[in-house]
XYZ file of C-alpha atoms in Angstrom:
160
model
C 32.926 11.560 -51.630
C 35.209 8.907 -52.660
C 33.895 5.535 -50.848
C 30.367 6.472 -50.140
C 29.074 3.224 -50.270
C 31.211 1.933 -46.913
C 29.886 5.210 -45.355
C 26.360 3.788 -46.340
C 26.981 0.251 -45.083
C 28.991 1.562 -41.509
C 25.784 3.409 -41.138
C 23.766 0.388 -41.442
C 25.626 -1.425 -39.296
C 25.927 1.298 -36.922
C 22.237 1.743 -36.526
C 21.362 -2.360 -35.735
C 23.603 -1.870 -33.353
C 22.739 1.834 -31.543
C 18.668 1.366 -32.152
C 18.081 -2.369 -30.995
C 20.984 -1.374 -27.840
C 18.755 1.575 -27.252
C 15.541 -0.690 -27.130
C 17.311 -3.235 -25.058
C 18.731 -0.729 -22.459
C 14.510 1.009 -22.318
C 13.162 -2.921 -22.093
C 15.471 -3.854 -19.281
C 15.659 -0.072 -17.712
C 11.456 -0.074 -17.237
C 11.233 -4.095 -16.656
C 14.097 -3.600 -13.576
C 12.120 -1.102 -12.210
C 9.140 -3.501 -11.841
C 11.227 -6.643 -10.702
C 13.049 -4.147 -7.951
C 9.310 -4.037 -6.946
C 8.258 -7.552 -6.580
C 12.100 -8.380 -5.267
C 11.405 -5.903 -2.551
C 7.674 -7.788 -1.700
C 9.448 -11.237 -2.109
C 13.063 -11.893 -2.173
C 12.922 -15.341 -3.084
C 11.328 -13.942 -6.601
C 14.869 -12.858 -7.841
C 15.810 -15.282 -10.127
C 12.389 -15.522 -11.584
C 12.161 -11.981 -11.885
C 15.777 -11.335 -12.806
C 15.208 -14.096 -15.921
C 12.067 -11.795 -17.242
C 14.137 -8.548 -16.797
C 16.685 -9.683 -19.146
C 14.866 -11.185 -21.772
C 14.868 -7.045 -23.327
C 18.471 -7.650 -23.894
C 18.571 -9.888 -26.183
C 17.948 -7.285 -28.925
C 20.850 -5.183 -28.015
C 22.714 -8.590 -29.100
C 21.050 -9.059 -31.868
C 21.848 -5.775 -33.378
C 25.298 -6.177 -32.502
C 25.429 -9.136 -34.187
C 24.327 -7.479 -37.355
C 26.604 -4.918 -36.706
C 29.839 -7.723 -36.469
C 28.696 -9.811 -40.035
C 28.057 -6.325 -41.540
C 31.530 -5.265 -40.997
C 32.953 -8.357 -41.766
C 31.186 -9.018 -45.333
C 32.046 -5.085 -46.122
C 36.026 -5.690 -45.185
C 36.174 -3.262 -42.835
C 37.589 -4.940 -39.647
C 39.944 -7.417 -42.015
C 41.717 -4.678 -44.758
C 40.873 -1.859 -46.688
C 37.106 -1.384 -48.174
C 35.720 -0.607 -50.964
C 32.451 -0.524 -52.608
C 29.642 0.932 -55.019
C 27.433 3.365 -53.548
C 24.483 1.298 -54.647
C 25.846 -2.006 -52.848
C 26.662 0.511 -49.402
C 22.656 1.556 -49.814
C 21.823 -2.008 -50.000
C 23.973 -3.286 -46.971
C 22.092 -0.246 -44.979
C 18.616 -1.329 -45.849
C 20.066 -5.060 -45.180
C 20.644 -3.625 -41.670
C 17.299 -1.680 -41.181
C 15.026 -4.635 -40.071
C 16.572 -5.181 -36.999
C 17.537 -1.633 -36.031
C 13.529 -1.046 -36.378
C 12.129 -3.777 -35.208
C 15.293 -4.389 -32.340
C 14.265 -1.160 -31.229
C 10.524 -1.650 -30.673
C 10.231 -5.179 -29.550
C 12.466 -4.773 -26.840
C 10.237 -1.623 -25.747
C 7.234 -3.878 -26.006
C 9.102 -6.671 -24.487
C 9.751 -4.586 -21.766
C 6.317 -4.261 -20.939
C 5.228 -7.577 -21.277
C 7.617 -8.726 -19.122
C 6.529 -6.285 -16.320
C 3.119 -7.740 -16.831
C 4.686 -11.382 -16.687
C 6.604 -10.194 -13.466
C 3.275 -8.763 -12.050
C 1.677 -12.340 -12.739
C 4.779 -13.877 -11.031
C 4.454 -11.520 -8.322
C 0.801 -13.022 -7.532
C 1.385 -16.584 -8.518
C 4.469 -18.024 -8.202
C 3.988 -21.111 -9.917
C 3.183 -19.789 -12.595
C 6.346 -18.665 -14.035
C 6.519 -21.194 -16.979
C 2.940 -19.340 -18.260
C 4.385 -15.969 -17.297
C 7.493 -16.788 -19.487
C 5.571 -17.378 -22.674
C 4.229 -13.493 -22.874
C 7.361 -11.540 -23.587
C 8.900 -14.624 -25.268
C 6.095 -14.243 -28.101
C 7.502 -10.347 -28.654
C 11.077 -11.780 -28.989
C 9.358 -14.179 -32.291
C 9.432 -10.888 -34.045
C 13.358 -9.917 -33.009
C 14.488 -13.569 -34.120
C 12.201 -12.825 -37.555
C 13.729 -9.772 -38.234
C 17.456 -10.938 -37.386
C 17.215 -14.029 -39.990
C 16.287 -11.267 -42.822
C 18.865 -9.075 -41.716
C 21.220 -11.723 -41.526
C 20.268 -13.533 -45.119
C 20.174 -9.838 -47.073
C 23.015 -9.230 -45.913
C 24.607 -12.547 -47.262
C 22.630 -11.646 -50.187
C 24.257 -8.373 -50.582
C 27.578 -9.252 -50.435
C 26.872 -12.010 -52.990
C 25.741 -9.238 -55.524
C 28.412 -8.065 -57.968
C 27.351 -4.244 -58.230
């Protein structure tokens, strides 16, 4: 194949993008399930509950953010690319970190905000404490973003 290395990259790019959405889209899916709960024994929980529900999300973003600066270091939404097959492998293990870890912390997110929303659920006031649980899971999204983010950079600065 002629331009294997875009094919590489788009695939990169195209995973941040599918695996942390499909993480996000679990987290929120299983956490909305538990705040429908809580919202049915309170209704004045919503917005607390609603604000732990979407915290998941913020993968899904993430990933698509990866997926928007990969396609615009590679060319492909501004002209014509082109590029070695060893810089297209290189953009797609650029990518990796947060397809992996966009995936699985917005699982585990998930989860520890239904815990948070089941501490919510008990004591109200305690939503600032609650908040801190799945918030410590999203540490690891952020982490992986800023080294998919700077290899990427670092890719495109390479002249291979």
């Amino acid at each position: 194949m002629e331009n294997l290395g875009v094919v590489f990259a788009l695939l990169g790019a195209v995973l941040a993008a599918l695996m942390a959405g499909i993480g996000s889209a679990i987290g929120v899916g299983i956490c909305g399930q538990s705040a429908a709960g809580a919202t049915t024994e309170d209704p004045n929980l919503f917005s607390k509950v609603l604000v732990l529900q979407l915290l998941p999300g913020t993968q899904g973003i993430y990933g698509l953010l990866i997926a928007f600066v990969t396609l615009t270091q590679i060319g492909v939404m501004g002209g014509s690319a082109e590029m070695s097959t060893a810089k297209g492998l290189l953009y797609l293990c650029a990518c990796l970190p947060m397809a992996f870890v966009g995936l699985w912390s917005a699982i585990n997110q998930g989860k520890a905000s239904i815990a948070s929303i089941g501490l919510v659920v008990k004591r109200p006031d305690q939503f600032g404490k609650a908040m801190i649980f799945p918030a410590m899971v999203e540490t690891y999204a952020i982490l992986a973003l800023l080294v998919s983010i700077l290899s990427i950079f670092g890719v495109s600065a390479l002249n291979i």
